[in-house]
Amino acid sequence: EELLTQMAFNYLQSQQDDKFLATVDTVQTMTSSHPSICYFLGSYHLRKNNTAQAKEWFEKTVYYNRKLTIANYYLAGIYARENKWNEVFENVVAFEEGGGNLVQAFNLGIQSAERIGDRAYLAFFKAKKAALEKDFNAVFQNLRLAVRLDPSLERAQDLLSQYEEALENQQKRQ
């Protein structure tokens, strides 16, 4: 099953669609809930501009494996095109909680937080984006704002503590 999954990935990457689909069919005879295969099918349909099918497969991916967060990123993009900002927000949060780090995802998070009026997460997503862009002044400013707006936002509190500790250690070395 693992070898077939790797083969499916390779066929998907090289756009050998017939071989990809045949390999996926083989894997699906073994299990209908393989998260990687669901993700690959979502990617395949997204590439073919079959957005509805891509969304369905990415939703299955997330259902079967919450840790395959790249599917959340793609779902957020699909929901943004549908103007479903609560769903965009939920998927960017899941993406971030799963360790995802893409500027584009945090841009979607910023848009969704603005649209739904969540100022704490707006600041948090700005901090995450700033960290990827190595703008550490903006990181501190936005994390402090996020924590001030919502002291229960543990992700922001934890990240702020990590940055403050790193800054303190750096100052001790100087």
GROMACS .gro file of N, CA and C in nm:
model
  522
    1GLU      N    1   0.083  -0.120   0.000
    1GLU     CA    2   0.000   0.000   0.000
    1GLU      C    3   0.088   0.126   0.000
    2GLU      N    4   0.194   0.125   0.082
    2GLU     CA    5   0.281   0.241   0.090
    2GLU      C    6   0.354   0.264  -0.043
    3LEU      N    7   0.399   0.157  -0.105
    3LEU     CA    8   0.466   0.168  -0.234
    3LEU      C    9   0.370   0.221  -0.341
    4LEU      N   10   0.248   0.171  -0.341
    4LEU     CA   11   0.149   0.218  -0.437
    4LEU      C   12   0.116   0.366  -0.414
    5THR      N   13   0.111   0.405  -0.289
    5THR     CA   14   0.084   0.546  -0.257
    5THR      C   15   0.196   0.634  -0.311
    6GLN      N   16   0.320   0.591  -0.294
    6GLN     CA   17   0.434   0.666  -0.347
    6GLN      C   18   0.430   0.671  -0.500
    7MET      N   19   0.392   0.560  -0.560
    7MET     CA   20   0.380   0.558  -0.707
    7MET      C   21   0.273   0.657  -0.752
    8ALA      N   22   0.160   0.658  -0.683
    8ALA     CA   23   0.052   0.752  -0.718
    8ALA      C   24   0.102   0.895  -0.710
    9PHE      N   25   0.175   0.926  -0.602
    9PHE     CA   26   0.231   1.060  -0.586
    9PHE      C   27   0.322   1.094  -0.703
   10ASN      N   28   0.411   1.002  -0.739
   10ASN     CA   29   0.504   1.027  -0.850
   10ASN      C   30   0.430   1.049  -0.981
   11TYR      N   31   0.327   0.968  -1.006
   11TYR     CA   32   0.249   0.986  -1.129
   11TYR      C   33   0.175   1.119  -1.128
   12LEU      N   34   0.124   1.158  -1.012
   12LEU     CA   35   0.055   1.287  -1.001
   12LEU      C   36   0.151   1.400  -1.032
   13GLN      N   37   0.270   1.395  -0.970
   13GLN     CA   38   0.370   1.501  -0.989
   13GLN      C   39   0.413   1.512  -1.135
   14SER      N   40   0.426   1.399  -1.201
   14SER     CA   41   0.472   1.400  -1.340
   14SER      C   42   0.356   1.413  -1.440
   15GLN      N   43   0.236   1.433  -1.388
   15GLN     CA   44   0.114   1.452  -1.468
   15GLN      C   45   0.087   1.336  -1.563
   16GLN      N   46   0.119   1.215  -1.516
   16GLN     CA   47   0.084   1.093  -1.590
   16GLN      C   48  -0.052   1.047  -1.538
   17ASP      N   49  -0.155   1.118  -1.582
   17ASP     CA   50  -0.288   1.103  -1.524
   17ASP      C   51  -0.345   0.962  -1.533
   18ASP      N   52  -0.327   0.895  -1.647
   18ASP     CA   53  -0.382   0.759  -1.660
   18ASP      C   54  -0.319   0.664  -1.558
   19LYS      N   55  -0.187   0.670  -1.543
   19LYS     CA   56  -0.118   0.585  -1.447
   19LYS      C   57  -0.156   0.624  -1.304
   20PHE      N   58  -0.170   0.755  -1.280
   20PHE     CA   59  -0.210   0.802  -1.148
   20PHE      C   60  -0.346   0.744  -1.110
   21LEU      N   61  -0.444   0.760  -1.198
   21LEU     CA   62  -0.580   0.714  -1.169
   21LEU      C   63  -0.586   0.561  -1.152
   22ALA      N   64  -0.510   0.488  -1.233
   22ALA     CA   65  -0.508   0.342  -1.220
   22ALA      C   66  -0.448   0.301  -1.086
   23THR      N   67  -0.342   0.367  -1.044
   23THR     CA   68  -0.277   0.335  -0.916
   23THR      C   69  -0.370   0.370  -0.801
   24VAL      N   70  -0.438   0.483  -0.810
   24VAL     CA   71  -0.533   0.523  -0.706
   24VAL      C   72  -0.645   0.420  -0.696
   25ASP      N   73  -0.695   0.374  -0.810
   25ASP     CA   74  -0.800   0.271  -0.807
   25ASP      C   75  -0.753   0.146  -0.734
   26THR      N   76  -0.629   0.107  -0.757
   26THR     CA   77  -0.573  -0.010  -0.690
   26THR      C   78  -0.568   0.011  -0.539
   27VAL      N   79  -0.519   0.127  -0.496
   27VAL     CA   80  -0.511   0.156  -0.353
   27VAL      C   81  -0.650   0.159  -0.292
   28GLN      N   82  -0.745   0.216  -0.364
   28GLN     CA   83  -0.880   0.228  -0.309
   28GLN      C   84  -0.950   0.092  -0.297
   29THR      N   85  -0.904  -0.009  -0.369
   29THR     CA   86  -0.962  -0.142  -0.348
   29THR      C   87  -0.916  -0.199  -0.213
   30MET      N   88  -0.802  -0.149  -0.163
   30MET     CA   89  -0.750  -0.194  -0.033
   30MET      C   90  -0.815  -0.117   0.082
   31THR      N   91  -0.833   0.014   0.061
   31THR     CA   92  -0.893   0.100   0.163
   31THR      C   93  -0.954   0.222   0.095
   32SER      N   94  -1.071   0.260   0.137
   32SER     CA   95  -1.136   0.378   0.075
   32SER      C   96  -1.107   0.505   0.155
   33SER      N   97  -1.030   0.491   0.263
   33SER     CA   98  -1.010   0.608   0.351
   33SER      C   99  -0.863   0.643   0.367
   34HIS      N  100  -0.783   0.621   0.266
   34HIS     CA  101  -0.640   0.653   0.275
   34HIS      C  102  -0.623   0.804   0.258
   35PRO      N  103  -0.578   0.874   0.363
   35PRO     CA  104  -0.573   1.021   0.356
   35PRO      C  105  -0.482   1.073   0.246
   36SER      N  106  -0.370   1.008   0.221
   36SER     CA  107  -0.281   1.058   0.116
   36SER      C  108  -0.347   1.045  -0.021
   37ILE      N  109  -0.416   0.935  -0.044
   37ILE     CA  110  -0.485   0.917  -0.172
   37ILE      C  111  -0.595   1.022  -0.186
   38CYS      N  112  -0.668   1.048  -0.078
   38CYS     CA  113  -0.770   1.154  -0.083
   38CYS      C  114  -0.707   1.287  -0.118
   39TYR      N  115  -0.592   1.317  -0.056
   39TYR     CA  116  -0.521   1.442  -0.085
   39TYR      C  117  -0.476   1.445  -0.231
   40PHE      N  118  -0.420   1.336  -0.279
   40PHE     CA  119  -0.374   1.332  -0.418
   40PHE      C  120  -0.490   1.355  -0.514
   41LEU      N  121  -0.606   1.293  -0.484
   41LEU     CA  122  -0.722   1.313  -0.570
   41LEU      C  123  -0.770   1.458  -0.565
   42GLY      N  124  -0.765   1.520  -0.448
   42GLY     CA  125  -0.799   1.661  -0.438
   42GLY      C  126  -0.706   1.746  -0.523
   43SER      N  127  -0.577   1.717  -0.515
   43SER     CA  128  -0.477   1.791  -0.595
   43SER      C  129  -0.499   1.771  -0.744
   44TYR      N  130  -0.528   1.647  -0.780
   44TYR     CA  131  -0.555   1.614  -0.921
   44TYR      C  132  -0.674   1.695  -0.973
   45HIS      N  133  -0.783   1.694  -0.898
   45HIS     CA  134  -0.903   1.765  -0.943
   45HIS      C  135  -0.883   1.916  -0.940
   46LEU      N  136  -0.805   1.966  -0.847
   46LEU     CA  137  -0.776   2.110  -0.845
   46LEU      C  138  -0.697   2.148  -0.970
   47ARG      N  139  -0.600   2.066  -1.006
   47ARG     CA  140  -0.522   2.092  -1.127
   47ARG      C  141  -0.610   2.088  -1.251
   48LYS      N  142  -0.712   2.004  -1.250
   48LYS     CA  143  -0.803   1.992  -1.365
   48LYS      C  144  -0.917   2.095  -1.358
   49ASN      N  145  -0.912   2.186  -1.261
   49ASN     CA  146  -1.015   2.288  -1.239
   49ASN      C  147  -1.152   2.230  -1.207
   50ASN      N  148  -1.153   2.113  -1.145
   50ASN     CA  149  -1.276   2.053  -1.095
   50ASN      C  150  -1.287   2.088  -0.947
   51THR      N  151  -1.320   2.213  -0.920
   51THR     CA  152  -1.315   2.265  -0.783
   51THR      C  153  -1.407   2.189  -0.689
   52ALA      N  154  -1.527   2.156  -0.732
   52ALA     CA  155  -1.621   2.086  -0.643
   52ALA      C  156  -1.565   1.951  -0.602
   53GLN      N  157  -1.508   1.877  -0.697
   53GLN     CA  158  -1.450   1.747  -0.663
   53GLN      C  159  -1.325   1.763  -0.579
   54ALA      N  160  -1.244   1.863  -0.610
   54ALA     CA  161  -1.124   1.888  -0.530
   54ALA      C  162  -1.163   1.916  -0.385
   55LYS      N  163  -1.263   2.000  -0.368
   55LYS     CA  164  -1.310   2.033  -0.233
   55LYS      C  165  -1.357   1.907  -0.159
   56GLU      N  166  -1.431   1.824  -0.227
   56GLU     CA  167  -1.481   1.700  -0.165
   56GLU      C  168  -1.364   1.611  -0.119
   57TRP      N  169  -1.261   1.597  -0.203
   57TRP     CA  170  -1.147   1.512  -0.166
   57TRP      C  171  -1.062   1.574  -0.057
   58PHE      N  172  -1.045   1.706  -0.059
   58PHE     CA  173  -0.969   1.771   0.048
   58PHE      C  174  -1.045   1.761   0.181
   59GLU      N  175  -1.177   1.772   0.175
   59GLU     CA  176  -1.256   1.756   0.298
   59GLU      C  177  -1.241   1.614   0.354
   60LYS      N  178  -1.238   1.514   0.267
   60LYS     CA  179  -1.214   1.377   0.311
   60LYS      C  180  -1.075   1.363   0.371
   61THR      N  181  -0.978   1.426   0.309
   61THR     CA  182  -0.840   1.421   0.359
   61THR      C  183  -0.836   1.470   0.503
   62VAL      N  184  -0.897   1.584   0.528
   62VAL     CA  185  -0.898   1.644   0.662
   62VAL      C  186  -0.976   1.556   0.759
   63TYR      N  187  -1.083   1.497   0.713
   63TYR     CA  188  -1.163   1.408   0.797
   63TYR      C  189  -1.080   1.287   0.842
   64TYR      N  190  -1.007   1.229   0.750
   64TYR     CA  191  -0.930   1.108   0.781
   64TYR      C  192  -0.797   1.137   0.851
   65ASN      N  193  -0.742   1.256   0.830
   65ASN     CA  194  -0.614   1.287   0.891
   65ASN      C  195  -0.600   1.438   0.910
   66ARG      N  196  -0.629   1.484   1.032
   66ARG     CA  197  -0.622   1.628   1.062
   66ARG      C  198  -0.479   1.682   1.051
   67LYS      N  199  -0.380   1.594   1.050
   67LYS     CA  200  -0.241   1.639   1.046
   67LYS      C  201  -0.191   1.667   0.904
   68LEU      N  202  -0.266   1.629   0.804
   68LEU     CA  203  -0.227   1.656   0.665
   68LEU      C  204  -0.278   1.796   0.630
   69THR      N  205  -0.215   1.896   0.693
   69THR     CA  206  -0.270   2.032   0.694
   69THR      C  207  -0.264   2.104   0.561
   70ILE      N  208  -0.186   2.057   0.467
   70ILE     CA  209  -0.183   2.124   0.338
   70ILE      C  210  -0.322   2.119   0.274
   71ALA      N  211  -0.399   2.017   0.305
   71ALA     CA  212  -0.537   2.009   0.255
   71ALA      C  213  -0.619   2.125   0.311
   72ASN      N  214  -0.594   2.162   0.437
   72ASN     CA  215  -0.664   2.278   0.495
   72ASN      C  216  -0.632   2.405   0.418
   73TYR      N  217  -0.508   2.418   0.377
   73TYR     CA  218  -0.467   2.536   0.300
   73TYR      C  219  -0.545   2.543   0.168
   74TYR      N  220  -0.551   2.430   0.098
   74TYR     CA  221  -0.624   2.430  -0.029
   74TYR      C  222  -0.773   2.452  -0.007
   75LEU      N  223  -0.829   2.393   0.098
   75LEU     CA  224  -0.970   2.418   0.130
   75LEU      C  225  -0.994   2.565   0.159
   76ALA      N  226  -0.903   2.627   0.233
   76ALA     CA  227  -0.919   2.770   0.264
   76ALA      C  228  -0.926   2.852   0.135
   77GLY      N  229  -0.841   2.818   0.039
   77GLY     CA  230  -0.843   2.889  -0.089
   77GLY      C  231  -0.973   2.869  -0.165
   78ILE      N  232  -1.023   2.746  -0.163
   78ILE     CA  233  -1.150   2.718  -0.230
   78ILE      C  234  -1.264   2.793  -0.162
   79TYR      N  235  -1.267   2.788  -0.029
   79TYR     CA  236  -1.373   2.860   0.044
   79TYR      C  237  -1.363   3.011   0.024
   80ALA      N  238  -1.242   3.064   0.011
   80ALA     CA  239  -1.227   3.208  -0.014
   80ALA      C  240  -1.292   3.245  -0.147
   81ARG      N  241  -1.273   3.161  -0.249
   81ARG     CA  242  -1.336   3.188  -0.379
   81ARG      C  243  -1.489   3.180  -0.369
   82GLU      N  244  -1.538   3.105  -0.270
   82GLU     CA  245  -1.682   3.093  -0.249
   82GLU      C  246  -1.735   3.197  -0.149
   83ASN      N  247  -1.647   3.284  -0.099
   83ASN     CA  248  -1.681   3.385   0.001
   83ASN      C  249  -1.737   3.323   0.130
   84LYS      N  250  -1.686   3.209   0.168
   84LYS     CA  251  -1.725   3.142   0.293
   84LYS      C  252  -1.613   3.166   0.395
   85TRP      N  253  -1.617   3.285   0.455
   85TRP     CA  254  -1.505   3.332   0.535
   85TRP      C  255  -1.491   3.259   0.668
   86ASN      N  256  -1.599   3.210   0.726
   86ASN     CA  257  -1.586   3.130   0.849
   86ASN      C  258  -1.511   3.001   0.821
   87GLU      N  259  -1.540   2.938   0.706
   87GLU     CA  260  -1.472   2.814   0.668
   87GLU      C  261  -1.325   2.841   0.635
   88VAL      N  262  -1.298   2.955   0.570
   88VAL     CA  263  -1.159   2.993   0.543
   88VAL      C  264  -1.085   3.003   0.675
   89PHE      N  265  -1.144   3.076   0.768
   89PHE     CA  266  -1.083   3.097   0.900
   89PHE      C  267  -1.055   2.963   0.969
   90GLU      N  268  -1.155   2.876   0.975
   90GLU     CA  269  -1.139   2.746   1.042
   90GLU      C  270  -1.027   2.664   0.980
   91ASN      N  271  -1.015   2.668   0.849
   91ASN     CA  272  -0.911   2.590   0.783
   91ASN      C  273  -0.773   2.650   0.801
   92VAL      N  274  -0.762   2.782   0.805
   92VAL     CA  275  -0.631   2.842   0.830
   92VAL      C  276  -0.589   2.815   0.975
   93VAL      N  277  -0.682   2.821   1.068
   93VAL     CA  278  -0.650   2.787   1.207
   93VAL      C  279  -0.600   2.643   1.215
   94ALA      N  280  -0.669   2.550   1.150
   94ALA     CA  281  -0.627   2.410   1.152
   94ALA      C  282  -0.491   2.393   1.085
   95PHE      N  283  -0.468   2.464   0.977
   95PHE     CA  284  -0.340   2.461   0.907
   95PHE      C  285  -0.228   2.506   1.001
   96GLU      N  286  -0.250   2.617   1.069
   96GLU     CA  287  -0.148   2.670   1.160
   96GLU      C  288  -0.127   2.577   1.279
   97GLU      N  289  -0.235   2.528   1.339
   97GLU     CA  290  -0.224   2.440   1.454
   97GLU      C  291  -0.150   2.311   1.419
   98GLY      N  292  -0.160   2.270   1.294
   98GLY     CA  293  -0.091   2.150   1.249
   98GLY      C  294   0.054   2.175   1.210
   99GLY      N  295   0.100   2.298   1.227
   99GLY     CA  296   0.239   2.330   1.197
   99GLY      C  297   0.262   2.388   1.059
  100GLY      N  298   0.155   2.419   0.988
  100GLY     CA  299   0.170   2.475   0.854
  100GLY      C  300   0.230   2.615   0.859
  101ASN      N  301   0.316   2.644   0.763
  101ASN     CA  302   0.381   2.774   0.755
  101ASN      C  303   0.392   2.817   0.610
  102LEU      N  304   0.293   2.888   0.561
  102LEU     CA  305   0.297   2.946   0.428
  102LEU      C  306   0.243   3.088   0.435
  103VAL      N  307   0.317   3.181   0.379
  103VAL     CA  308   0.272   3.320   0.378
  103VAL      C  309   0.133   3.330   0.316
  104GLN      N  310   0.110   3.256   0.207
  104GLN     CA  311  -0.018   3.262   0.138
  104GLN      C  312  -0.133   3.218   0.230
  105ALA      N  313  -0.108   3.118   0.312
  105ALA     CA  314  -0.211   3.072   0.405
  105ALA      C  315  -0.242   3.180   0.507
  106PHE      N  316  -0.138   3.245   0.558
  106PHE     CA  317  -0.163   3.348   0.657
  106PHE      C  318  -0.226   3.472   0.595
  107ASN      N  319  -0.202   3.495   0.467
  107ASN     CA  320  -0.276   3.601   0.397
  107ASN      C  321  -0.425   3.569   0.396
  108LEU      N  322  -0.459   3.442   0.370
  108LEU     CA  323  -0.600   3.401   0.375
  108LEU      C  324  -0.654   3.414   0.517
  109GLY      N  325  -0.571   3.382   0.616
  109GLY     CA  326  -0.612   3.397   0.755
  109GLY      C  327  -0.639   3.543   0.790
  110ILE      N  328  -0.554   3.631   0.742
  110ILE     CA  329  -0.572   3.774   0.767
  110ILE      C  330  -0.703   3.822   0.704
  111GLN      N  331  -0.726   3.782   0.579
  111GLN     CA  332  -0.851   3.821   0.511
  111GLN      C  333  -0.973   3.769   0.587
  112SER      N  334  -0.967   3.641   0.627
  112SER     CA  335  -1.084   3.583   0.693
  112SER      C  336  -1.106   3.645   0.830
  113ALA      N  337  -1.001   3.669   0.905
  113ALA     CA  338  -1.016   3.731   1.038
  113ALA      C  339  -1.074   3.871   1.025
  114GLU      N  340  -1.031   3.945   0.922
  114GLU     CA  341  -1.089   4.077   0.897
  114GLU      C  342  -1.237   4.066   0.866
  115ARG      N  343  -1.274   3.972   0.780
  115ARG     CA  344  -1.414   3.957   0.737
  115ARG      C  345  -1.506   3.914   0.850
  116ILE      N  346  -1.456   3.827   0.940
  116ILE     CA  347  -1.543   3.779   1.048
  116ILE      C  348  -1.527   3.863   1.175
  117GLY      N  349  -1.432   3.956   1.173
  117GLY     CA  350  -1.419   4.049   1.285
  117GLY      C  351  -1.343   3.994   1.406
  118ASP      N  352  -1.252   3.900   1.383
  118ASP     CA  353  -1.173   3.845   1.494
  118ASP      C  354  -1.038   3.917   1.498
  119ARG      N  355  -1.031   4.023   1.579
  119ARG     CA  356  -0.912   4.108   1.582
  119ARG      C  357  -0.791   4.038   1.644
  120ALA      N  358  -0.815   3.948   1.739
  120ALA     CA  359  -0.702   3.876   1.802
  120ALA      C  360  -0.635   3.784   1.700
  121TYR      N  361  -0.716   3.708   1.628
  121TYR     CA  362  -0.657   3.620   1.526
  121TYR      C  363  -0.601   3.700   1.409
  122LEU      N  364  -0.658   3.815   1.380
  122LEU     CA  365  -0.602   3.902   1.277
  122LEU      C  366  -0.458   3.937   1.313
  123ALA      N  367  -0.437   3.978   1.437
  123ALA     CA  368  -0.302   4.011   1.483
  123ALA      C  369  -0.213   3.887   1.484
  124PHE      N  370  -0.268   3.774   1.527
  124PHE     CA  371  -0.190   3.650   1.532
  124PHE      C  372  -0.144   3.608   1.392
  125PHE      N  373  -0.236   3.610   1.295
  125PHE     CA  374  -0.198   3.572   1.159
  125PHE      C  375  -0.097   3.671   1.101
  126LYS      N  376  -0.110   3.798   1.134
  126LYS     CA  377  -0.011   3.896   1.090
  126LYS      C  378   0.125   3.865   1.151
  127ALA      N  379   0.127   3.822   1.276
  127ALA     CA  380   0.253   3.785   1.342
  127ALA      C  381   0.315   3.663   1.274
  128LYS      N  382   0.233   3.564   1.243
  128LYS     CA  383   0.284   3.443   1.176
  128LYS      C  384   0.343   3.478   1.039
  129LYS      N  385   0.274   3.563   0.966
  129LYS     CA  386   0.324   3.606   0.836
  129LYS      C  387   0.454   3.685   0.852
  130ALA      N  388   0.458   3.774   0.948
  130ALA     CA  389   0.578   3.855   0.973
  130ALA      C  390   0.696   3.767   1.011
  131ALA      N  391   0.671   3.660   1.085
  131ALA     CA  392   0.779   3.569   1.123
  131ALA      C  393   0.840   3.504   0.999
  132LEU      N  394   0.756   3.463   0.906
  132LEU     CA  395   0.806   3.403   0.783
  132LEU      C  396   0.883   3.504   0.697
  133GLU      N  397   0.844   3.630   0.710
  133GLU     CA  398   0.911   3.737   0.634
  133GLU      C  399   1.028   3.796   0.712
  134LYS      N  400   1.056   3.740   0.829
  134LYS     CA  401   1.168   3.781   0.916
  134LYS      C  402   1.157   3.926   0.962
  135ASP      N  403   1.034   3.973   0.982
  135ASP     CA  404   1.008   4.107   1.035
  135ASP      C  405   0.973   4.091   1.183
  136PHE      N  406   1.077   4.080   1.266
  136PHE     CA  407   1.057   4.043   1.405
  136PHE      C  408   0.994   4.154   1.490
  137ASN      N  409   1.011   4.279   1.450
  137ASN     CA  410   0.940   4.387   1.520
  137ASN      C  411   0.789   4.370   1.503
  138ALA      N  412   0.747   4.338   1.382
  138ALA     CA  413   0.604   4.316   1.356
  138ALA      C  414   0.555   4.191   1.428
  139VAL      N  415   0.641   4.090   1.440
  139VAL     CA  416   0.603   3.969   1.513
  139VAL      C  417   0.568   4.004   1.656
  140PHE      N  418   0.660   4.071   1.725
  140PHE     CA  419   0.636   4.108   1.865
  140PHE      C  420   0.514   4.198   1.879
  141GLN      N  421   0.506   4.299   1.795
  141GLN     CA  422   0.394   4.393   1.803
  141GLN      C  423   0.260   4.320   1.787
  142ASN      N  424   0.250   4.233   1.689
  142ASN     CA  425   0.123   4.164   1.663
  142ASN      C  426   0.093   4.056   1.766
  143LEU      N  427   0.195   3.986   1.814
  143LEU     CA  428   0.170   3.885   1.918
  143LEU      C  429   0.123   3.951   2.048
  144ARG      N  430   0.187   4.062   2.084
  144ARG     CA  431   0.143   4.133   2.206
  144ARG      C  432  -0.001   4.182   2.191
  145LEU      N  433  -0.034   4.232   2.073
  145LEU     CA  434  -0.170   4.278   2.048
  145LEU      C  435  -0.269   4.161   2.055
  146ALA      N  436  -0.234   4.049   1.995
  146ALA     CA  437  -0.322   3.932   1.996
  146ALA      C  438  -0.350   3.887   2.139
  147VAL      N  439  -0.245   3.881   2.221
  147VAL     CA  440  -0.260   3.837   2.361
  147VAL      C  441  -0.342   3.939   2.440
  148ARG      N  442  -0.320   4.067   2.412
  148ARG     CA  443  -0.397   4.171   2.483
  148ARG      C  444  -0.546   4.163   2.445
  149LEU      N  445  -0.574   4.138   2.317
  149LEU     CA  446  -0.713   4.130   2.272
  149LEU      C  447  -0.783   4.003   2.319
  150ASP      N  448  -0.708   3.893   2.327
  150ASP     CA  449  -0.767   3.766   2.370
  150ASP      C  450  -0.664   3.687   2.451
  151PRO      N  451  -0.663   3.709   2.582
  151PRO     CA  452  -0.567   3.639   2.668
  151PRO      C  453  -0.581   3.486   2.664
  152SER      N  454  -0.693   3.436   2.615
  152SER     CA  455  -0.713   3.291   2.609
  152SER      C  456  -0.656   3.231   2.480
  153LEU      N  457  -0.601   3.312   2.393
  153LEU     CA  458  -0.544   3.263   2.267
  153LEU      C  459  -0.406   3.203   2.296
  154GLU      N  460  -0.408   3.077   2.333
  154GLU     CA  461  -0.286   3.009   2.379
  154GLU      C  462  -0.178   3.003   2.272
  155ARG      N  463  -0.215   2.986   2.146
  155ARG     CA  464  -0.114   2.979   2.039
  155ARG      C  465  -0.032   3.108   2.037
  156ALA      N  466  -0.099   3.221   2.053
  156ALA     CA  467  -0.029   3.349   2.053
  156ALA      C  468   0.056   3.364   2.179
  157GLN      N  469   0.001   3.325   2.294
  157GLN     CA  470   0.078   3.333   2.419
  157GLN      C  471   0.204   3.248   2.411
  158ASP      N  472   0.190   3.125   2.362
  158ASP     CA  473   0.305   3.034   2.353
  158ASP      C  474   0.411   3.089   2.259
  159LEU      N  475   0.369   3.139   2.144
  159LEU     CA  476   0.463   3.192   2.047
  159LEU      C  477   0.532   3.317   2.102
  160LEU      N  478   0.457   3.403   2.169
  160LEU     CA  479   0.516   3.521   2.229
  160LEU      C  480   0.620   3.483   2.334
  161SER      N  481   0.589   3.386   2.416
  161SER     CA  482   0.685   3.338   2.517
  161SER      C  483   0.812   3.286   2.451
  162GLN      N  484   0.797   3.211   2.343
  162GLN     CA  485   0.914   3.158   2.273
  162GLN      C  486   1.001   3.270   2.216
  163TYR      N  487   0.938   3.369   2.157
  163TYR     CA  488   1.013   3.481   2.101
  163TYR      C  489   1.080   3.563   2.211
  164GLU      N  490   1.009   3.586   2.320
  164GLU     CA  491   1.069   3.662   2.431
  164GLU      C  492   1.187   3.587   2.492
  165GLU      N  493   1.175   3.456   2.505
  165GLU     CA  494   1.285   3.376   2.558
  165GLU      C  495   1.405   3.378   2.463
  166ALA      N  496   1.380   3.367   2.335
  166ALA     CA  497   1.488   3.372   2.236
  166ALA      C  498   1.557   3.507   2.238
  167LEU      N  499   1.479   3.615   2.251
  167LEU     CA  500   1.536   3.749   2.258
  167LEU      C  501   1.620   3.764   2.384
  168GLU      N  502   1.570   3.715   2.495
  168GLU     CA  503   1.643   3.722   2.622
  168GLU      C  504   1.775   3.645   2.612
  169ASN      N  505   1.772   3.526   2.555
  169ASN     CA  506   1.895   3.447   2.539
  169ASN      C  507   1.994   3.515   2.447
  170GLN      N  508   1.943   3.579   2.343
  170GLN     CA  509   2.031   3.651   2.250
  170GLN      C  510   2.097   3.770   2.320
  171GLN      N  511   2.021   3.841   2.403
  171GLN     CA  512   2.076   3.956   2.475
  171GLN      C  513   2.179   3.913   2.578
  172LYS      N  514   2.161   3.796   2.638
  172LYS     CA  515   2.259   3.745   2.735
  172LYS      C  516   2.391   3.712   2.668
  173ARG      N  517   2.387   3.666   2.545
  173ARG     CA  518   2.508   3.628   2.472
  173ARG      C  519   2.587   3.749   2.426
  174GLN      N  520   2.522   3.864   2.419
  174GLN     CA  521   2.589   3.984   2.369
  174GLN      C  522   2.667   4.055   2.475
   0.00000   0.00000   0.00000
